[in-house]
Each structure stands twice: as C-alpha cells, then as structure tokens.
Coordinates of C-alpha atoms in Angstrom, one line a residue:
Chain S
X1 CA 0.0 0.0 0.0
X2 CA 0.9 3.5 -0.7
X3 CA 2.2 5.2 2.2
X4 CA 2.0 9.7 3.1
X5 CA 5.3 11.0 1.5
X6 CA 8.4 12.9 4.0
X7 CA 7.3 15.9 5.8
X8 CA 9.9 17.6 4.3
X9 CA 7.8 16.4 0.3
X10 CA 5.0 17.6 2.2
X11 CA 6.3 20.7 3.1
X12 CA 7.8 22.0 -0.2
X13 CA 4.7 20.4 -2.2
X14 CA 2.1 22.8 0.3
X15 CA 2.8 23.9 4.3
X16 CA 5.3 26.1 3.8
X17 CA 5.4 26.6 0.0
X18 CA 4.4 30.0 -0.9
X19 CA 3.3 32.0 -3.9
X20 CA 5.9 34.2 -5.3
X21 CA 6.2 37.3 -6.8
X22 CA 9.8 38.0 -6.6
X23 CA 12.4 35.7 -8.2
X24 CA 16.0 35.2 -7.3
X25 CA 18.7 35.6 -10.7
X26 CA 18.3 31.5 -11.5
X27 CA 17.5 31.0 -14.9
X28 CA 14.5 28.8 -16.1
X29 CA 15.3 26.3 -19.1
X30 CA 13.3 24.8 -21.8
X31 CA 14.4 21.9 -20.4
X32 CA 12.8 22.6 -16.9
X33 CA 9.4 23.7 -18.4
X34 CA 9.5 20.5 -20.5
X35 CA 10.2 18.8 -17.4
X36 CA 6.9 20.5 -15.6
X37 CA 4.7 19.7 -18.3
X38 CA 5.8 15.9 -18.1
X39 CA 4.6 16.0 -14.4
X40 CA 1.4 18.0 -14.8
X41 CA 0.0 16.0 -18.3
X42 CA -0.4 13.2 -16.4
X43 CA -2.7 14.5 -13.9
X44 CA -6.4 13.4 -14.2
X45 CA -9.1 15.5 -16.4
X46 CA -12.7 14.5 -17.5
X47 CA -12.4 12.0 -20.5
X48 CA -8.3 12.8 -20.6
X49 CA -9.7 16.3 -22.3
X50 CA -6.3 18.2 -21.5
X51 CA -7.9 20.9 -22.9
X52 CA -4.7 23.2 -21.5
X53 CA -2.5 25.2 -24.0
X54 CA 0.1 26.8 -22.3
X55 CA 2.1 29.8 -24.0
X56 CA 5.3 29.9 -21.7
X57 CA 6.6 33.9 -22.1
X58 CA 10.4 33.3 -21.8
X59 CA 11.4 36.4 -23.8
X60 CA 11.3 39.9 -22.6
X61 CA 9.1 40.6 -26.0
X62 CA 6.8 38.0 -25.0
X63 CA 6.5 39.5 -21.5
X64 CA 6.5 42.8 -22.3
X65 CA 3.2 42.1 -24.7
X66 CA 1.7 39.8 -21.8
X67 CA 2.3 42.7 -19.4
X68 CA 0.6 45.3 -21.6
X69 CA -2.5 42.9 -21.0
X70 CA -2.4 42.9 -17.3
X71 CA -3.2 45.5 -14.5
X72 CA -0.9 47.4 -13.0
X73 CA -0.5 45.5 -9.9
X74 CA 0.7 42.8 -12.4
X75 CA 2.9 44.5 -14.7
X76 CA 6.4 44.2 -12.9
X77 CA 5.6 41.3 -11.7
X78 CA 5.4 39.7 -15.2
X79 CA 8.4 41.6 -16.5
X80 CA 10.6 40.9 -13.8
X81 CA 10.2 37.0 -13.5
X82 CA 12.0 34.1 -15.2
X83 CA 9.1 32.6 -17.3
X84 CA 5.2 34.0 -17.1
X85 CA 3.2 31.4 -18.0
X86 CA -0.5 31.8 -20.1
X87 CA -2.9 29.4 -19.1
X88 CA -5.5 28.5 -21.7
X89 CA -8.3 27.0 -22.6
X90 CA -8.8 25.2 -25.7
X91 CA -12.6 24.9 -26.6
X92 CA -12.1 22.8 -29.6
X93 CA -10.6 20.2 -27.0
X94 CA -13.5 17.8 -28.1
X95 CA -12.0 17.5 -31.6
X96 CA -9.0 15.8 -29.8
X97 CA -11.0 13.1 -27.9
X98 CA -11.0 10.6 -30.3
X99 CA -7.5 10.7 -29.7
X100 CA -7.2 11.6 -26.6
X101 CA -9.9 8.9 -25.0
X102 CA -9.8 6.0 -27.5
X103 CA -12.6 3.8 -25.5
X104 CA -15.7 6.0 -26.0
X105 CA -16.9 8.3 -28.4
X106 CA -16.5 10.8 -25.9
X107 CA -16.4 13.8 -28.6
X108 CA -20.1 13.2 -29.4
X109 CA -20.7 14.4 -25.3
X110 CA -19.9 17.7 -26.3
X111 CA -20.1 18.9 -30.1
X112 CA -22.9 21.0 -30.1
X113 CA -23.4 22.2 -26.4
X114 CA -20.9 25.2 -26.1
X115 CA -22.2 25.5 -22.5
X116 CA -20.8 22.6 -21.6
X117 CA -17.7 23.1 -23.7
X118 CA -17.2 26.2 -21.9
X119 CA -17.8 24.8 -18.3
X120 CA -15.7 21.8 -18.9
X121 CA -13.3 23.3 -20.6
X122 CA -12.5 26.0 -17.3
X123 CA -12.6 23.0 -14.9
X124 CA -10.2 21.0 -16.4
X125 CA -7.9 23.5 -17.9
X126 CA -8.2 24.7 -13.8
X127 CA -7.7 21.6 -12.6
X128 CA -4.5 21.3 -14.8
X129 CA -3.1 24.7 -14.0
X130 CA -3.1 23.3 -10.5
X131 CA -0.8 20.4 -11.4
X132 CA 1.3 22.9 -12.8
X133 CA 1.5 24.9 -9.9
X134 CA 2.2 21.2 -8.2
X135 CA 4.4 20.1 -10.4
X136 CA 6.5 22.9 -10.3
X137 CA 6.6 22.7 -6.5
X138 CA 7.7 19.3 -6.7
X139 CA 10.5 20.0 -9.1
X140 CA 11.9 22.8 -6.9
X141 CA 10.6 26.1 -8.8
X142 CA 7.9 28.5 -7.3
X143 CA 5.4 29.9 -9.0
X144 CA 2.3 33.0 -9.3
X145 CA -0.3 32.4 -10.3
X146 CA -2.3 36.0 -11.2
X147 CA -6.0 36.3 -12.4
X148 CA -5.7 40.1 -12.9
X149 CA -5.1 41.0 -16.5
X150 CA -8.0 41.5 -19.5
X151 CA -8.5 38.1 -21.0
X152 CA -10.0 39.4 -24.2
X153 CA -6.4 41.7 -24.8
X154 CA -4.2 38.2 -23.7
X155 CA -6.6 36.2 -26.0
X156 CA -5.9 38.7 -29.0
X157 CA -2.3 39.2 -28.3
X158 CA -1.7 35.1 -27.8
X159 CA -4.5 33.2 -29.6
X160 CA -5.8 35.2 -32.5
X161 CA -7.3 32.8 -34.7
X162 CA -7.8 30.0 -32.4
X163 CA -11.1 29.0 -29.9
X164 CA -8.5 29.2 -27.4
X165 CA -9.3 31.5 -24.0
X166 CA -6.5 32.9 -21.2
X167 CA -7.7 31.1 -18.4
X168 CA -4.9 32.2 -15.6
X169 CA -1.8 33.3 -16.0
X170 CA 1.8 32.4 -12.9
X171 CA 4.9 33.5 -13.0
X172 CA 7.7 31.0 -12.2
X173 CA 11.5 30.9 -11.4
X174 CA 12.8 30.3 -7.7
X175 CA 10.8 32.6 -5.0
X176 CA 12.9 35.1 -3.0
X177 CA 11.7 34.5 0.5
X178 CA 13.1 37.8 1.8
X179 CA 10.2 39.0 -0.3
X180 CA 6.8 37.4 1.1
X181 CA 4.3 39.1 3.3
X182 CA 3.1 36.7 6.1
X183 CA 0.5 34.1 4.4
X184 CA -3.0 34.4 4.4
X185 CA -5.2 32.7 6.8
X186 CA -7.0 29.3 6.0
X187 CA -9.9 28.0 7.7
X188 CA -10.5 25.1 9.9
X189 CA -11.7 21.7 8.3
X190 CA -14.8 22.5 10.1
X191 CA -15.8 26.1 8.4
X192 CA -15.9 24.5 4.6
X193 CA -15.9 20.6 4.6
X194 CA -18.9 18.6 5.9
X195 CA -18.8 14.8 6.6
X196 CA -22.5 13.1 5.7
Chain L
X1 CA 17.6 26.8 -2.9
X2 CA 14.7 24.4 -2.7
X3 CA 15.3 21.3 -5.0
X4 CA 13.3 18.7 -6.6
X5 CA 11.8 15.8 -4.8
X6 CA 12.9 12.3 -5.4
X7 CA 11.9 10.2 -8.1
X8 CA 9.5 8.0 -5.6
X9 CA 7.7 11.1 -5.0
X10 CA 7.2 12.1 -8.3
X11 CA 6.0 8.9 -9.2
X12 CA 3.5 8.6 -5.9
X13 CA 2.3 12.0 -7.1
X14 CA 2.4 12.1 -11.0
X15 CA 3.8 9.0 -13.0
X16 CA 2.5 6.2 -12.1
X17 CA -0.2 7.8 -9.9
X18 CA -3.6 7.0 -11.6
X19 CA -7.2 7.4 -11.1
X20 CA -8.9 4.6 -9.3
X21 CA -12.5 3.2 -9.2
X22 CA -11.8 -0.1 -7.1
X23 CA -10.8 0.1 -4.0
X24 CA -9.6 -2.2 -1.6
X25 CA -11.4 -2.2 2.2
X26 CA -8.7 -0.5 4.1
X27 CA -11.4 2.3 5.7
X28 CA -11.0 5.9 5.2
X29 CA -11.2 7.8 8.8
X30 CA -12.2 11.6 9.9
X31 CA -8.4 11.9 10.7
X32 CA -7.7 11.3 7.0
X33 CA -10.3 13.8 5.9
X34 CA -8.7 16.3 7.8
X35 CA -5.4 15.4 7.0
X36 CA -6.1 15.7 3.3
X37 CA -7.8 19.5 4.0
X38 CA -4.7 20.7 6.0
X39 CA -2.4 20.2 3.2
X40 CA -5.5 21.5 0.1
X41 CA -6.1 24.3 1.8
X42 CA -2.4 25.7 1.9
X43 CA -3.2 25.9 -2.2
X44 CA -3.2 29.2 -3.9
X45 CA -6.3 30.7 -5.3
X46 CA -7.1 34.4 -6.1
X47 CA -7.8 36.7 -3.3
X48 CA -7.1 33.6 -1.4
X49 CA -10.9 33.0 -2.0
X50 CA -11.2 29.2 -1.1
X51 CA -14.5 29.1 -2.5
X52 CA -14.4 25.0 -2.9
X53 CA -17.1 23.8 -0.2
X54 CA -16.7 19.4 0.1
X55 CA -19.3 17.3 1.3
X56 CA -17.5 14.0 2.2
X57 CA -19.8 11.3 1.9
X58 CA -19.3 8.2 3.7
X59 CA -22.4 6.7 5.3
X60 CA -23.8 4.5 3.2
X61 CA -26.7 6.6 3.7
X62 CA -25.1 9.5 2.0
X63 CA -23.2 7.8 -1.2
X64 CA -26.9 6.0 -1.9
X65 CA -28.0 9.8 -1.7
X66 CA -25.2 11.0 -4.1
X67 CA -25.2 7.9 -6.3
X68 CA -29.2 8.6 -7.1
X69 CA -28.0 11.8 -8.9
X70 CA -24.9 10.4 -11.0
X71 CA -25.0 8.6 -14.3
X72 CA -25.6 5.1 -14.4
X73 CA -21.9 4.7 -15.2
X74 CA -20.5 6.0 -11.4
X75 CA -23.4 4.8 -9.2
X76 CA -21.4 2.0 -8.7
X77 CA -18.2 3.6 -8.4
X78 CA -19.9 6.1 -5.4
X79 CA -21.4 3.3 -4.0
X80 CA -18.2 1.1 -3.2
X81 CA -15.9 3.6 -2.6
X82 CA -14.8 4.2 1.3
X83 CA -15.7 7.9 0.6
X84 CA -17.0 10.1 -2.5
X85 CA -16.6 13.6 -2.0
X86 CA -18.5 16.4 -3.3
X87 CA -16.7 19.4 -4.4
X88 CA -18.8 22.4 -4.6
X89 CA -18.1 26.2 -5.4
X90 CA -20.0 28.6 -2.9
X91 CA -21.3 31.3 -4.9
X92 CA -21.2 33.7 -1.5
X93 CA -17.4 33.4 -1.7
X94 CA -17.2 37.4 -1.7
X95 CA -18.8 37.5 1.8
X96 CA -15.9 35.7 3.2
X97 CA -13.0 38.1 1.7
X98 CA -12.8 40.6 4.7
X99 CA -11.6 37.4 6.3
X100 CA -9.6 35.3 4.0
X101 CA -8.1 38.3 2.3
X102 CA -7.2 41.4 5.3
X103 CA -4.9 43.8 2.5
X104 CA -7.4 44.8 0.7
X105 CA -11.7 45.2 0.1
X106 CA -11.7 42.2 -2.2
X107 CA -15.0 42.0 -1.7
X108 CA -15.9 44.8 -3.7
X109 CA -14.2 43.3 -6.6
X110 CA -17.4 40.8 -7.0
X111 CA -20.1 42.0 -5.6
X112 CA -22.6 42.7 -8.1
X113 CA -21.0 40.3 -10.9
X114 CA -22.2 37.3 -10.9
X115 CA -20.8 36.5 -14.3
X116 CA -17.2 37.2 -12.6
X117 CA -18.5 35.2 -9.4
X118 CA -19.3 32.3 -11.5
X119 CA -16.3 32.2 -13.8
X120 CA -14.0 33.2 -10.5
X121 CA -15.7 30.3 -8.1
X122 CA -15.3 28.0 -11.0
X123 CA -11.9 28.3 -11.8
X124 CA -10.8 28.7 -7.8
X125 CA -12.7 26.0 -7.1
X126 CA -11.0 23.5 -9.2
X127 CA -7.8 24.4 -8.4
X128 CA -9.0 23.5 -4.9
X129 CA -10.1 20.2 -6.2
X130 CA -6.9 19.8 -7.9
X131 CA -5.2 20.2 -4.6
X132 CA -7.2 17.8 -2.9
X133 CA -6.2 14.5 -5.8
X134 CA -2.9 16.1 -5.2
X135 CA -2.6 16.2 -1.1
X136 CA -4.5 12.7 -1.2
X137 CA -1.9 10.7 -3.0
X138 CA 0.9 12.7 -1.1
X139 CA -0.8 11.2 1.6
X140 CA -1.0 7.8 0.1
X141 CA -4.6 7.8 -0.9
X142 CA -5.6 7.6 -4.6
X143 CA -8.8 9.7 -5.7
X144 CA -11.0 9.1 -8.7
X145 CA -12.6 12.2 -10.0
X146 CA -15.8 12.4 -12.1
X147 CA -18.3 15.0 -13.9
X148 CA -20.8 12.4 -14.8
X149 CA -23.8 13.3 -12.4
X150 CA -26.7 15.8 -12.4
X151 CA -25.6 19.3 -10.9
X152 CA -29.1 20.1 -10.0
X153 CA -30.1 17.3 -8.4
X154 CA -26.7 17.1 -6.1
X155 CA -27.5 20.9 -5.7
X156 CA -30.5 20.3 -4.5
X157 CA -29.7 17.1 -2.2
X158 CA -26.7 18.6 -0.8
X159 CA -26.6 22.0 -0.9
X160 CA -30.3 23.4 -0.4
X161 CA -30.6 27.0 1.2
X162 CA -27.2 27.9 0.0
X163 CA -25.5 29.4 -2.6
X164 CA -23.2 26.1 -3.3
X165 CA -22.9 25.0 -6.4
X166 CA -21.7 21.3 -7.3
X167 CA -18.2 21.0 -9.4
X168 CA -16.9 17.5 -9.2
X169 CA -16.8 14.5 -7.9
X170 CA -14.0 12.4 -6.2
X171 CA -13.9 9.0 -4.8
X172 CA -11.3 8.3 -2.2
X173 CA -9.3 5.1 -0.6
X174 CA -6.6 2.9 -1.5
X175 CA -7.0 2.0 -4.9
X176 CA -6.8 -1.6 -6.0
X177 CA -4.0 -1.5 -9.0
X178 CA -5.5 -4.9 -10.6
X179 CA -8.4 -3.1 -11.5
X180 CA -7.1 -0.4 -13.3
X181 CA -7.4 0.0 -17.4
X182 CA -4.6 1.1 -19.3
X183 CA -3.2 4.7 -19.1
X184 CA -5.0 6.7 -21.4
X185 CA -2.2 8.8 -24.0
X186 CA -0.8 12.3 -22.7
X187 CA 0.7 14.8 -25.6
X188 CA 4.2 15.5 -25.7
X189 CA 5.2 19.2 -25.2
X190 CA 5.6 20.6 -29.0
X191 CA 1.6 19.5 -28.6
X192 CA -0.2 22.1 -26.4
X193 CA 2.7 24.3 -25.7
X194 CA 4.7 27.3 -27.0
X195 CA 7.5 28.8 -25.5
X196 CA 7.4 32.7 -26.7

C-alpha cells in the first residue's frame, strides 16, 4: 500500500510553500518547463480532455506584450520574473477526444453544447493549471499564479485565430523568500468541509 | 535553494499515480479527511478566496444519496468507494474576503457580478479540487474524480438554502491496482505548448 510521502515532500509540495512574486537571478530552461509539463499531463481531467495550451513567455518581448495585458499590480511582476506562463483553454478540445480517449466516443458528449464546452473546458484547464502549480513545486521552482489582466487583450495578443481563451496566468523561477508578506489565513476543516 | 523531490515522490504524485474506481477495504477515517484538507487548503487561489465547499460522503446513507444523482456509469463507483466527496463552489465566496483576504476590500471586486463570481468560483474552485487529488496521494490515498452526475439534483440534495454550487466529484481510498485500465495517451510538449 501507498504510504504519506516525508514531511519535508509535504512541506515544499504545500505547508510552507508559498506564492511568489519575486524571483531570485536562477534562470529557467526549456528543459525545466519540459520537465513540468511531463509531471502535470499526467494529472487526471474528465475524458483525458487536457484541454490546456500553455504559452510559456520566456522572452522579454513575450512579457512585455503579456504585461501590456495585465493590471498594473501585475505589470512588474510579469516583466521581472524568469518565465510568465498563459494558461488557456482550448474549446475545440472535443476534436482531440478521439484521440485523446480511445474507449468511448466521448467527442459526441460535447459537439454542439458550447455550455458545456465552456464549463468543462475552465474545470479541467483549472484543474491542470493546479498540477502545474504542483508540479513545479515538486521540481523545486515556485510559481504566481495571477487572475488580474483583460483576457479578451491576452486572448488577442496570444491566440488570434484560435477557440483558445486565457484562463490564468503564474509567473515561475525560484521565490525570494526575503520578499513574502506573512501568508493568508486558512480555515479550519470544520468552516468548509462537511462529513455526511 | 529548494530542489526537486525524489523520483519516488514524483511517481507517488504524477507517474504512475492513476485514477482509481476499485478500491480495496482499508477504511478511510475523519483523521484522513482532515489530514487531506490541512495540506488543500495551503493551495493558492485568487484573493485567497477558497470558494471549494466538500461534502465528504461516507455513510452508506449518504453515497446511496449522491449515487441517485450520478449517471448510471459512477453509481457503482460512489457506492463502493470508502468515501465520494462532493466538491462544490459557494457562490457567496465574496462574503468571506474581509476574512480570507485582510490587505485589501476584495469583496468589492465581486459583488454585483455574478458573471465574474461564477467564472471566478469555477476556476478557484478547481484548483481547490486539484489540490485535494494532489494532497491525497501525497498522503498515500488515490482519488477518482468524475463529472458524470446531475448538478441540479446534487444541488438540491446537498446544498439546499445555500448558494453552493456542485463541481466534481472524487472517490477516495486505497486504490486496487489490478483493477485499473490502461493509461489513457498524454501529448508531448511541441503539442499544447509554446515557448514565446
């Protein structure tokens, strides 16, 4: 049987990891994004849909346009980390179920009924920016995740001529600690989780 | 500099992790719930909103409760699982900000748009529920997550007089590996990302 990981995994992966917003001089690699995505694709999504397209800004260009998009709370924050990372949403990800989830016609759920598309589409592309945010954590890197910045400017800057919609963007490199305010409170299990 | 965990851990977390629908009858206790929580609820989401409300179901009572709203494909899969837990987004998240979030009148940035509500809780939400597949197999658990049930009727079984909202579904124990299907395929990088 599977047993609880160290409390030094479970540590880094949540109790004291942190969101950052202020990155030490350590470059990010290609190879380290490439290594994140290999984590977070093989967390679970409804039907494998992995609707997720992620546009990784590495370049000062790229983060420059992606800070244009954002508000000004956001701007130096993008422009001064390692890697700012789009978060998207691909709603044509039924036209890759076929692929995707071989043992049912699962594309045939959705065609047709954008509502769902849409809802679907935010959950999972959520849930997967959360293994990104994990797998990240788990490889060492820190990461910020930001919602504030005009999705319909990040969508035209980023995915002109696609169905593809910003979802969440997060900064990434290694978190300068000297720079955190004290965290944010979290609730007992008792204020939000019920046992029936 | 915080590095990356050992290959064990990535493996109990990502690789060979997997979504399960058998379990084995190792029992699932309070402690565990809470266990699981502590470590979720350490997970970033905007404003620090933690707008993911779980029902954990584990009376037999409840899972028959929960089952009579899912499609005929997961009754049985809620109804021999140690636990199935309902993730829900509370639509009154914006009422809790003065607390979760002290710097600044968060609040204000809802109220009065439910459209951002909505798209906000959804998206925070899953995170949240992402956190909870994650801190479960940290923990040693496996989880297996599913969409296929009717909203309204869990809404109205679970969550009536609120403003909660059902997301998803997860079962929860120790997942019995001889039961499991083959993986289903997950895209290499070049597939759904860019590095700009």
């Amino acid at each position: 049987m599977t047993t609880a990981l160290p409390d030094p995994a479970l540590d880094q992966l949540f109790r004291t990891a942190r969101s950052h917003y202020h990155y030490d001089a350590t470059p990010v690699t290609d190879a380290d994004l490439r290594a994140i995505w290999d984590l977070a694709k093989m967390g679970p999504t409804s039907a494998n849909m992995l609707p997720a397209r992620i546009v990784w800004c590495t370049t000062d260009d790229a983060k420059r346009r992606l800070a244009d998009c954002a508000s000004s709370g956001n701007v130096d924050k993008i422009l001064h980390a390692p890697v700012t990372a789009i978060v998207g949403t691909d709603l044509d990800f039924p036209d890759h179920l076929p692929t995707l989830f071989p043992p049912a016609d699962a594309r045939s759920w959705y065609v047709g009924n954008s509502a769902l598309i849409e809802t679907a589409g935010l959950r999972n592309s959520s849930l997967q920016a959360a293994y990104v945010i994990l797998a990240a954590r788990a490889l060492g890197f820190d990461t910020g995740p930001m919602s504030g910045f005009d999705n319909d400017k990040v969508d035209a800057a980023f995915f002109a001529g696609t169905n593809i919609r910003s979802n969440l963007i997060m900064s990434l490199g290694h978190g300068d600690p000297a720079a955190l305010h004290p965290r944010l409170p979290r609730p007992e299990f008792e204020a939000y989780n019920t046992v029936a």
